[in-house]
XYZ file of N, CA and C in Angstrom:
771
model
N 151.647 -66.792 141.691
C 150.430 -67.481 141.183
C 149.944 -66.840 139.865
N 149.270 -67.580 139.080
C 148.766 -67.069 137.797
C 147.734 -66.004 138.070
N 146.897 -66.178 139.154
C 145.896 -65.183 139.450
C 146.593 -63.872 139.813
N 147.637 -63.927 140.527
C 148.340 -62.687 141.025
C 148.957 -61.979 139.785
N 149.420 -62.735 138.830
C 150.066 -62.099 137.708
C 149.134 -61.346 136.851
N 147.801 -61.740 136.925
C 146.826 -60.997 136.115
C 146.664 -59.577 136.616
N 146.967 -59.282 137.878
C 146.839 -57.933 138.403
C 148.167 -57.377 139.009
N 149.144 -58.214 139.118
C 150.359 -57.794 139.786
C 150.676 -58.636 140.947
N 151.903 -58.768 141.430
C 152.257 -59.551 142.540
C 151.638 -59.085 143.798
N 151.175 -60.059 144.584
C 150.466 -59.751 145.825
C 151.274 -58.992 146.900
N 152.626 -59.117 146.856
C 153.461 -58.404 147.820
C 153.887 -57.051 147.382
N 153.459 -56.662 146.220
C 153.760 -55.386 145.677
C 152.517 -54.419 145.576
N 151.465 -54.921 145.028
C 150.247 -54.184 144.743
C 149.298 -54.341 145.991
N 148.740 -53.191 146.421
C 147.848 -53.182 147.519
C 146.389 -53.151 147.052
N 145.565 -53.888 147.803
C 144.140 -53.790 147.638
C 143.620 -53.020 148.880
N 142.992 -51.919 148.682
C 142.654 -51.029 149.826
C 141.182 -51.011 150.059
N 140.833 -51.145 151.334
C 139.400 -51.130 151.733
C 139.145 -49.830 152.453
N 138.213 -48.998 151.893
C 137.876 -47.774 152.516
C 136.576 -47.939 153.292
N 136.606 -47.575 154.574
C 135.480 -47.733 155.463
C 135.125 -46.341 155.976
N 133.942 -45.784 155.509
C 133.456 -44.513 156.101
C 132.781 -44.861 157.434
N 132.931 -43.984 158.411
C 132.326 -44.227 159.707
C 131.763 -42.975 160.281
N 130.628 -43.140 160.918
C 129.970 -42.041 161.686
C 129.145 -42.615 162.830
N 129.615 -42.415 164.028
C 128.904 -42.806 165.235
C 128.483 -44.340 165.143
N 129.525 -45.157 165.020
C 129.348 -46.610 164.955
C 130.075 -47.314 166.032
N 130.103 -46.809 167.258
C 130.877 -47.436 168.352
C 130.379 -48.839 168.693
N 129.140 -49.153 168.369
C 128.596 -50.490 168.657
C 129.095 -51.547 167.580
N 129.636 -51.066 166.469
C 129.902 -51.989 165.341
C 131.304 -51.928 164.767
N 131.922 -50.756 164.825
C 133.129 -50.527 164.113
C 134.273 -51.462 164.626
N 134.366 -51.730 165.883
C 135.395 -52.617 166.346
C 135.181 -54.040 165.808
N 133.965 -54.492 165.767
C 133.684 -55.785 165.201
C 134.142 -55.887 163.767
N 133.895 -54.817 162.970
C 134.285 -54.847 161.582
C 135.769 -54.860 161.443
N 136.501 -54.005 162.220
C 137.902 -53.885 162.094
C 138.602 -55.208 162.527
N 138.087 -55.806 163.592
C 138.635 -57.027 164.061
C 138.447 -58.169 163.072
N 137.278 -58.278 162.442
C 137.040 -59.268 161.512
C 137.928 -59.130 160.309
N 138.042 -57.922 159.774
C 138.909 -57.701 158.625
C 140.355 -58.003 158.934
N 140.827 -57.601 160.151
C 142.152 -57.911 160.540
C 142.426 -59.411 160.515
N 141.431 -60.179 160.872
C 141.545 -61.659 161.025
C 141.215 -62.372 159.725
N 140.856 -61.617 158.727
C 140.399 -62.196 157.422
C 141.541 -62.926 156.758
N 141.296 -64.167 156.336
C 142.249 -64.920 155.532
C 141.655 -65.255 154.192
N 142.195 -64.685 153.129
C 141.662 -64.968 151.802
C 142.060 -66.414 151.382
N 141.125 -67.023 150.728
C 141.310 -68.484 150.368
C 142.179 -68.611 149.134
N 141.853 -67.774 148.112
C 142.489 -67.950 146.780
C 143.562 -66.954 146.401
N 143.801 -65.978 147.273
C 144.732 -64.958 146.915
C 145.654 -64.686 148.090
N 146.922 -64.335 147.775
C 147.863 -63.954 148.763
C 148.145 -62.492 148.540
N 147.425 -61.600 149.226
C 147.473 -60.170 148.889
C 147.857 -59.302 150.106
N 148.308 -58.099 149.764
C 148.446 -57.052 150.801
C 147.138 -56.289 150.831
N 146.417 -56.321 151.951
C 145.186 -55.610 152.051
C 145.429 -54.499 153.161
N 145.108 -53.288 152.730
C 145.263 -52.152 153.683
C 143.930 -51.499 153.950
N 143.724 -51.161 155.212
C 142.481 -50.552 155.600
C 142.664 -49.068 155.722
N 141.688 -48.304 155.197
C 141.645 -46.843 155.338
C 140.266 -46.528 155.945
N 140.287 -45.985 157.176
C 139.018 -45.624 157.903
C 138.936 -44.124 157.868
N 137.822 -43.594 157.424
C 137.645 -42.155 157.374
C 136.401 -41.895 158.223
N 136.605 -41.212 159.347
C 135.533 -40.836 160.238
C 134.969 -39.440 159.875
N 133.717 -39.354 159.834
C 133.041 -38.137 159.423
C 132.688 -37.146 160.466
N 133.133 -37.386 161.697
C 132.860 -36.523 162.824
C 132.107 -37.184 163.955
N 132.441 -38.371 164.268
C 131.754 -39.139 165.328
C 131.936 -38.474 166.683
N 130.878 -38.593 167.455
C 130.840 -38.002 168.798
C 130.519 -39.065 169.929
N 130.446 -40.280 169.465
C 130.010 -41.385 170.398
C 131.132 -42.301 170.892
N 132.367 -41.970 170.594
C 133.476 -42.815 171.052
C 134.025 -43.671 169.945
N 133.451 -43.607 168.734
C 134.023 -44.425 167.633
C 135.473 -44.126 167.370
N 135.851 -42.846 167.484
C 137.297 -42.459 167.139
C 138.220 -43.141 168.044
N 137.904 -43.193 169.330
C 138.823 -43.811 170.325
C 138.964 -45.312 170.041
N 137.881 -45.951 169.587
C 137.992 -47.342 169.245
C 138.881 -47.548 168.063
N 138.628 -46.750 167.039
C 139.501 -46.899 165.807
C 140.916 -46.712 166.061
N 141.280 -45.738 166.903
C 142.646 -45.413 167.175
C 143.462 -46.528 167.837
N 142.721 -47.520 168.396
C 143.349 -48.682 169.038
C 144.052 -49.551 167.975
N 143.595 -49.441 166.725
C 144.182 -50.302 165.642
C 145.286 -49.539 164.933
N 146.465 -49.789 165.328
C 147.664 -49.091 164.799
C 148.043 -49.481 163.395
N 147.536 -50.556 162.898
C 147.931 -51.075 161.624
C 147.034 -50.543 160.444
N 146.159 -49.599 160.750
C 145.232 -49.076 159.720
C 145.561 -47.573 159.482
N 145.215 -47.048 158.334
C 145.235 -45.658 158.048
C 143.962 -45.010 158.566
N 144.085 -44.071 159.447
C 142.844 -43.460 160.037
C 142.914 -41.935 159.811
N 141.796 -41.438 159.345
C 141.601 -40.036 159.177
C 140.311 -39.576 159.797
N 140.414 -38.556 160.565
C 139.215 -37.970 161.276
C 138.884 -36.638 160.707
N 137.785 -36.539 160.121
C 137.244 -35.343 159.492
C 136.137 -34.687 160.320
N 135.814 -33.475 160.119
C 134.853 -32.757 160.930
C 133.550 -32.559 160.182
N 132.484 -33.213 160.554
C 131.178 -33.021 160.067
C 131.076 -33.140 158.541
N 131.416 -34.318 158.045
C 131.335 -34.515 156.605
C 130.334 -35.641 156.345
N 129.824 -35.685 155.125
C 128.844 -36.721 154.775
C 129.605 -37.985 154.255
N 128.761 -38.994 154.053
C 129.385 -40.240 153.583
C 130.181 -40.146 152.322
N 129.598 -39.447 151.325
C 130.274 -39.298 150.053
C 131.605 -38.541 150.196
N 131.626 -37.529 151.020
C 132.876 -36.753 151.280
C 133.895 -37.705 151.930
N 133.481 -38.510 152.861
C 134.447 -39.437 153.535
C 135.039 -40.398 152.557
N 134.169 -40.931 151.634
C 134.656 -41.860 150.622
C 135.641 -41.227 149.655
N 135.289 -40.033 149.247
C 136.163 -39.277 148.277
C 137.530 -39.066 148.928
N 137.544 -38.687 150.227
C 138.825 -38.451 150.882
C 139.594 -39.786 150.971
N 138.938 -40.848 151.236
C 139.670 -42.166 151.266
C 140.143 -42.515 149.843
N 139.413 -42.270 148.857
C 139.882 -42.550 147.476
C 141.198 -41.747 147.193
N 141.211 -40.464 147.607
C 142.358 -39.636 147.400
C 143.591 -40.197 148.128
N 143.406 -40.803 149.317
C 144.506 -41.287 150.093
C 144.948 -42.678 149.708
N 144.135 -43.324 148.890
C 144.447 -44.751 148.508
C 145.588 -44.852 147.472
N 146.390 -45.860 147.598
C 147.536 -46.059 146.736
C 147.466 -47.409 146.035
N 146.507 -48.169 146.268
C 146.427 -49.543 145.716
C 145.870 -49.552 144.343
N 145.820 -50.710 143.722
C 145.302 -50.855 142.319
C 143.875 -51.310 142.316
N 143.319 -51.734 143.495
C 141.912 -52.045 143.611
C 141.411 -51.351 144.908
N 140.243 -50.715 144.799
C 139.643 -50.043 145.950
C 138.309 -50.701 146.275
N 138.091 -51.076 147.556
C 136.815 -51.712 147.999
C 136.167 -50.667 148.969
N 134.836 -50.440 148.751
C 134.053 -49.716 149.702
C 133.409 -50.743 150.653
N 133.573 -50.564 151.964
C 132.936 -51.488 152.939
C 132.404 -50.696 154.042
N 131.103 -50.961 154.440
C 130.497 -50.107 155.503
C 131.001 -50.494 156.885
N 130.757 -49.613 157.833
C 131.183 -49.828 159.218
C 130.097 -50.349 160.127
N 128.988 -50.720 159.550
C 127.797 -51.065 160.377
C 127.635 -52.518 160.729
N 128.554 -53.363 160.255
C 128.621 -54.809 160.551
C 127.359 -55.529 160.051
N 126.773 -55.014 158.937
C 125.677 -55.735 158.288
C 126.082 -56.623 157.239
N 127.283 -56.417 156.672
C 127.814 -57.298 155.600
C 128.852 -58.212 156.196
N 129.116 -59.320 155.578
C 130.099 -60.312 156.022
C 131.480 -59.969 155.389
N 132.468 -59.860 156.206
C 133.829 -59.552 155.651
C 134.324 -60.685 154.845
N 133.908 -61.883 155.044
C 134.350 -63.026 154.230
C 133.979 -62.873 152.765
N 133.000 -62.014 152.495
C 132.534 -61.778 151.093
C 133.492 -60.804 150.397
N 134.450 -60.235 151.073
C 135.384 -59.293 150.436
C 136.054 -59.984 149.303
N 136.441 -61.254 149.518
C 137.078 -62.021 148.413
C 136.177 -62.158 147.138
N 134.893 -62.250 147.415
C 133.932 -62.402 146.295
C 134.006 -61.122 145.351
N 134.098 -59.970 145.980
C 134.067 -58.748 145.135
C 135.440 -58.435 144.610
N 136.500 -58.926 145.250
C 137.839 -58.725 144.766
C 138.141 -59.656 143.535
N 137.658 -60.877 143.624
C 138.051 -61.912 142.660
C 137.846 -61.551 141.213
N 136.643 -61.043 140.821
C 136.464 -60.708 139.395
C 137.428 -59.702 138.886
N 137.793 -58.759 139.726
C 138.771 -57.708 139.229
C 140.108 -58.353 139.150
N 140.494 -59.214 140.090
C 141.810 -59.857 140.093
C 141.917 -60.712 138.816
N 140.779 -61.310 138.400
C 140.747 -62.232 137.287
C 140.479 -61.548 135.979
N 140.479 -60.182 135.995
C 140.188 -59.389 134.795
C 138.854 -59.658 134.131
N 137.856 -60.048 134.948
C 136.503 -60.270 134.472
C 135.666 -58.998 134.400
N 135.955 -58.114 135.329
C 135.270 -56.839 135.337
C 136.057 -55.868 136.142
N 135.938 -54.563 135.836
C 136.588 -53.482 136.610
C 135.708 -52.935 137.704
N 134.437 -53.371 137.755
C 133.452 -52.836 138.709
C 132.688 -54.012 139.243
N 132.607 -54.164 140.535
C 131.922 -55.264 141.147
C 130.987 -54.727 142.271
N 129.694 -55.050 142.193
C 128.758 -54.650 143.261
C 128.394 -55.911 144.108
N 128.500 -55.798 145.408
C 128.038 -56.825 146.254
C 126.510 -56.669 146.482
N 125.732 -57.586 145.840
C 124.285 -57.388 145.862
C 123.638 -58.180 146.998
N 122.784 -57.506 147.724
C 121.993 -58.130 148.811
C 120.784 -58.815 148.308
N 120.355 -58.420 147.099
C 119.086 -58.929 146.476
C 119.209 -60.296 145.858
N 120.363 -60.638 145.317
C 120.469 -61.890 144.615
C 120.085 -63.097 145.496
N 120.553 -63.037 146.740
C 120.274 -64.134 147.705
C 119.074 -63.926 148.603
N 118.372 -62.768 148.414
C 117.233 -62.433 149.272
C 116.034 -63.267 148.840
N 115.609 -64.171 149.732
C 114.454 -64.990 149.489
C 113.191 -64.321 149.596
N 113.001 -63.494 150.615
C 111.702 -62.737 150.796
C 112.034 -61.367 151.330
N 111.890 -60.414 150.384
C 112.121 -58.984 150.710
C 111.245 -58.453 151.798
N 109.963 -58.848 151.736
C 109.036 -58.371 152.722
C 109.446 -58.747 154.149
N 109.893 -60.010 154.327
C 110.275 -60.427 155.670
C 111.537 -59.682 156.084
N 112.457 -59.391 155.227
C 113.593 -58.600 155.576
C 113.265 -57.216 155.991
N 112.393 -56.603 155.186
C 111.980 -55.258 155.516
C 111.182 -55.149 156.798
N 110.341 -56.107 157.073
C 109.569 -56.181 158.277
C 110.499 -56.297 159.496
N 111.567 -57.055 159.379
C 112.489 -57.184 160.505
C 113.255 -55.883 160.773
N 113.408 -55.053 159.711
C 114.135 -53.799 159.912
C 113.146 -52.752 160.497
N 111.946 -52.629 159.839
C 111.080 -51.498 160.138
C 109.991 -51.800 161.171
N 109.804 -53.065 161.536
C 108.814 -53.461 162.504
C 107.478 -52.906 162.207
N 106.962 -51.978 163.064
C 105.640 -51.432 162.860
C 105.586 -50.127 162.038
N 106.754 -49.760 161.587
C 106.861 -48.482 160.755
C 106.459 -48.848 159.315
N 105.144 -48.911 159.088
C 104.609 -49.326 157.768
C 105.072 -48.364 156.719
N 104.964 -47.041 156.996
C 105.354 -46.042 156.014
C 106.784 -46.221 155.607
N 107.655 -46.349 156.566
C 109.095 -46.510 156.190
C 109.331 -47.787 155.369
N 108.603 -48.852 155.755
C 108.799 -50.108 154.996
C 108.336 -49.967 153.547
N 107.185 -49.318 153.374
C 106.625 -49.116 151.976
C 107.573 -48.233 151.165
N 108.030 -47.096 151.771
C 108.964 -46.230 151.061
C 110.209 -46.931 150.704
N 110.772 -47.742 151.568
C 111.987 -48.483 151.262
C 111.741 -49.468 150.134
N 110.641 -50.217 150.198
C 110.426 -51.278 149.224
C 110.145 -50.667 147.845
N 109.169 -49.740 147.732
C 108.740 -49.264 146.434
C 109.683 -48.113 145.913
N 110.289 -47.403 146.856
C 111.311 -46.433 146.415
C 112.437 -47.107 145.727
N 112.923 -48.235 146.334
C 113.995 -48.954 145.736
C 113.589 -49.553 144.387
N 112.423 -50.066 144.283
C 111.978 -50.614 142.963
C 111.823 -49.463 141.939
N 111.397 -48.301 142.376
C 111.260 -47.186 141.414
C 112.587 -46.798 140.851
N 113.635 -46.781 141.693
C 114.948 -46.368 141.278
C 115.526 -47.514 140.343
N 115.219 -48.749 140.656
C 115.656 -49.878 139.777
C 115.095 -49.705 138.408
N 113.795 -49.405 138.305
C 113.135 -49.231 137.037
C 113.650 -48.009 136.303
N 113.935 -46.977 137.064
C 114.455 -45.767 136.439
C 115.818 -46.010 135.869
N 116.652 -46.763 136.522
C 117.970 -47.065 135.941
C 117.877 -47.936 134.722
N 116.945 -48.919 134.708
C 116.753 -49.738 133.573
C 116.187 -48.934 132.379
N 115.281 -48.057 132.652
C 114.603 -47.293 131.565
C 115.551 -46.207 130.950
N 116.323 -45.546 131.769
C 117.081 -44.383 131.241
C 118.534 -44.659 131.104
N 119.051 -45.730 131.734
C 120.502 -45.962 131.590
C 120.807 -47.383 130.990
N 119.704 -48.099 130.703
C 119.799 -49.383 129.946
C 120.704 -50.339 130.759
N 120.511 -50.288 132.091
C 121.305 -51.240 132.957
C 120.310 -51.893 133.967
N 120.538 -53.093 134.236
C 119.743 -53.797 135.230
C 120.632 -54.027 136.467
N 120.402 -53.227 137.529
C 121.153 -53.379 138.708
C 120.200 -53.833 139.831
N 120.440 -55.014 140.379
C 119.499 -55.545 141.365
C 119.586 -54.760 142.685
N 120.777 -54.247 143.058
C 120.942 -53.535 144.315
C 121.762 -52.304 144.181
N 121.179 -51.243 143.570
C 121.952 -50.012 143.365
C 122.373 -49.295 144.658
N 121.710 -49.636 145.770
C 121.985 -48.938 147.046
C 123.034 -49.662 147.853
N 123.612 -50.755 147.356
C 124.631 -51.477 148.128
C 125.745 -50.535 148.471
N 126.295 -50.724 149.674
C 127.449 -49.976 150.086
C 128.726 -50.800 150.115
N 128.662 -51.983 149.433
C 129.827 -52.879 149.388
C 130.153 -53.079 147.923
N 131.239 -52.461 147.464
C 131.643 -52.388 146.091
C 133.152 -52.437 145.928
N 133.584 -52.847 144.705
C 135.016 -52.856 144.418
C 135.227 -52.246 142.985
N 136.316 -51.513 142.878
C 136.622 -50.867 141.630
C 138.107 -50.969 141.270
N 138.404 -51.024 140.019
C 139.804 -50.749 139.561
C 140.141 -49.346 139.977
N 141.203 -49.160 140.683
C 141.494 -47.862 141.307
C 141.734 -46.776 140.291
N 142.404 -47.067 139.188
C 142.655 -46.087 138.161
C 141.332 -45.558 137.520
N 140.423 -46.537 137.322
C 139.095 -46.139 136.734
C 138.361 -45.282 137.721
N 138.315 -45.646 138.995
C 137.533 -44.874 139.951
C 138.201 -43.458 140.152
N 139.495 -43.392 140.114
C 140.136 -42.050 140.312
C 140.071 -41.193 139.099
N 139.658 -41.741 138.016
C 139.509 -40.944 136.734
C 138.164 -40.110 136.778
N 137.308 -40.391 137.697
C 136.058 -39.717 137.780
C 136.166 -38.407 138.559
N 135.481 -37.389 138.081
C 135.407 -36.111 138.745
C 134.147 -36.124 139.590
N 134.288 -36.510 140.783
C 133.098 -36.702 141.714
C 132.732 -35.401 142.393
N 131.509 -35.028 142.327
C 131.078 -33.789 142.975
C 130.061 -33.895 144.135
N 129.360 -35.042 144.147
C 128.336 -35.236 145.175
C 128.946 -35.596 146.478
N 128.244 -35.300 147.591
C 128.836 -35.516 148.942
C 128.117 -36.477 149.731
N 126.842 -36.776 149.439
C 126.073 -37.700 150.299
C 125.980 -39.032 149.718
N 124.809 -39.732 150.024
C 124.602 -41.055 149.466
C 124.478 -40.996 147.957
N 124.126 -39.825 147.382
C 123.960 -39.716 145.975
C 125.288 -39.882 145.199
N 126.420 -39.787 145.918
C 127.692 -39.955 145.241
C 127.798 -41.354 144.694
N 127.193 -42.356 145.311
C 127.178 -43.696 144.801
C 126.535 -43.803 143.420
N 125.514 -42.998 143.216
C 124.832 -42.938 141.908
C 125.581 -42.112 140.893
N 126.245 -41.091 141.433
C 127.178 -40.281 140.555
C 128.253 -41.230 139.973
N 128.847 -42.074 140.835
C 129.819 -43.040 140.343
C 129.181 -43.957 139.244
N 127.990 -44.476 139.551
C 127.338 -45.327 138.568
C 127.108 -44.632 137.281
N 126.617 -43.389 137.285
C 126.300 -42.691 136.053
C 127.543 -42.437 135.232
N 128.596 -41.988 135.907
C 129.761 -41.645 135.128
C 130.571 -42.872 134.641
N 130.502 -43.971 135.371
C 131.059 -45.219 134.902
C 130.187 -45.759 133.727
N 128.905 -45.579 133.815
C 128.012 -46.111 132.753
C 128.254 -45.327 131.479
N 128.553 -44.063 131.585
C 128.820 -43.302 130.324
C 130.024 -43.858 129.595
N 130.961 -44.398 130.381
C 132.150 -44.945 129.740
C 131.956 -46.386 129.211
N 130.639 -46.866 129.186
C 130.286 -48.181 128.693
C 131.036 -49.262 129.466
N 131.112 -49.117 130.742
C 131.766 -50.130 131.583
C 130.729 -51.244 131.977
N 131.277 -52.417 132.250
C 130.449 -53.528 132.625
C 130.313 -53.571 134.157
N 129.148 -53.672 134.703
C 128.885 -53.748 136.096
C 128.558 -55.201 136.443
N 129.415 -55.785 137.207
C 129.210 -57.185 137.628
C 128.637 -57.190 139.073
N 127.577 -57.966 139.294
C 127.031 -58.103 140.606
C 127.327 -59.549 141.151
N 127.733 -59.594 142.349
C 127.886 -60.873 142.979
C 127.093 -60.934 144.327
N 126.520 -62.085 144.635
C 125.702 -62.187 145.840
C 126.587 -62.123 147.113
N 126.060 -61.316 148.037
C 126.802 -61.195 149.294
C 125.779 -61.359 150.500
N 126.239 -61.812 151.599
C 125.377 -61.992 152.806
C 125.109 -60.669 153.493
N 123.893 -60.551 153.995
C 123.502 -59.279 154.578
C 122.635 -59.591 155.818
N 122.915 -59.014 156.906
C 122.101 -59.126 158.134
C 121.813 -57.773 158.692
N 120.649 -57.253 158.349
C 120.261 -55.893 158.731
C 120.140 -55.770 160.224
N 120.593 -54.627 160.710
C 120.353 -54.355 162.168
C 118.918 -54.110 162.474
N 118.425 -54.695 163.573
C 117.030 -54.476 163.920
C 116.841 -53.983 165.313
N 117.879 -53.667 166.004
C 117.781 -53.209 167.391
C 117.694 -51.702 167.496
N 117.907 -51.148 168.649
C 117.826 -49.674 168.851
C 118.904 -48.922 168.180
N 119.977 -49.609 167.753
C 121.077 -48.937 167.103
C 121.065 -48.947 165.601
N 119.923 -49.392 165.046
C 119.811 -49.462 163.594
C 119.825 -48.032 163.068
N 120.443 -47.864 161.893
C 120.586 -46.553 161.290
C 120.533 -46.743 159.763
N 119.398 -46.265 159.195
C 119.219 -46.473 157.759
C 119.293 -45.126 157.029
N 119.477 -45.266 155.762
C 119.448 -44.082 154.901
C 118.082 -43.459 154.977
N 118.024 -42.140 155.088
C 116.753 -41.470 155.250
C 115.986 -41.336 153.913
N 114.694 -41.009 154.029
C 113.921 -40.780 152.834
C 114.438 -39.600 152.064
N 114.902 -38.634 152.780
C 115.527 -37.449 152.071
C 116.727 -37.837 151.221
N 117.598 -38.675 151.775
C 118.749 -39.112 151.011
C 118.312 -39.980 149.799
N 117.328 -40.837 149.996
C 116.793 -41.555 148.843
C 116.246 -40.690 147.751
N 115.545 -39.643 148.152
C 114.986 -38.671 147.189
C 116.111 -37.935 146.438
N 117.185 -37.619 147.160
C 118.333 -36.935 146.537
C 118.860 -37.854 145.485
N 118.989 -39.155 145.761
C 119.501 -40.065 144.714
C 118.616 -40.117 143.493
N 117.307 -40.141 143.750
C 116.335 -40.215 142.646
C 116.355 -38.935 141.838
N 116.376 -37.779 142.488
C 116.408 -36.468 141.794
C 117.751 -36.330 140.994
N 118.825 -36.850 141.503
C 120.053 -36.809 140.752
C 119.935 -37.600 139.470
N 119.395 -38.837 139.536
C 119.270 -39.616 138.308
C 118.311 -38.971 137.345
N 117.222 -38.293 137.862
C 116.289 -37.633 136.986
C 116.948 -36.441 136.337
N 117.724 -35.691 137.011
C 118.360 -34.517 136.475
C 119.383 -34.909 135.375
N 120.096 -36.000 135.658
C 121.060 -36.446 134.654
C 120.389 -36.955 133.414
N 119.276 -37.668 133.587
C 118.493 -38.164 132.436
C 117.941 -37.064 131.635
N 117.383 -36.035 132.340
C 116.791 -34.857 131.608
C 117.815 -34.180 130.817
N 119.039 -33.930 131.391
C 120.102 -33.268 130.673
C 120.527 -34.049 129.501
N 120.575 -35.368 129.571
C 120.969 -36.233 128.470
C 119.921 -36.174 127.350
N 118.670 -36.190 127.769
C 117.597 -36.078 126.724
C 117.622 -34.787 126.002
N 117.821 -33.684 126.695
C 117.843 -32.399 126.102
C 119.012 -32.221 125.107
N 120.151 -32.895 125.477
C 121.321 -32.814 124.670
C 121.175 -33.510 123.358
N 120.182 -34.442 123.279
C 119.997 -35.262 122.054
C 118.729 -34.896 121.351
N 118.156 -33.737 121.710
C 116.950 -33.350 121.038
C 117.285 -32.734 119.642
């Protein structure tokens, strides 16, 4: 196909999906089963799954091991960023997709984030939850229920980081916290990544932005967990992301004084 020739033949080049996992026994099997059953509409590709567990103790590892057709690595007590970096090192494909293990995103949208890279429209694609979000307050209320403080911190903390990125990095990113992204593998592997937590996502953004790369956002479907098994990024992790952006901005300003 012409589309395949733009990035290489589908039966030769692999598109690899890296899934970091930590204590997701209620969701990881649903995610793996759905991706195994996924049929792409416009592409005939070899898609390989790489699951990196960061030290689960809830039975997630036993569930993952049932799937013999995936590459599985079990690490001991590592953060999300460390798990992703390990997956990047082990990947051999020409496109790398980050996909979460929490079953909040739809696997059918994987084609949406792959397609722009396949068609040479962009080397970086973010799956944005915000583009199709009709009412953010309703979504946050469903997540946080009566936790007013958590809801306010999530809402205005996210807006603060959005404004910070626009002001200091001259980029408008509707959903910088998305955990569903795709990258040209060579571009991603060219980065010297040092962060280990959620702030590694922002380290990737900063270092790719320095290279004057174009960030394409595509709308993806998102169904947040609202039950007892919900697990969200903590305020501490959010502050680490903000402080990282602030420190990078300060260093950049000092360098140009």
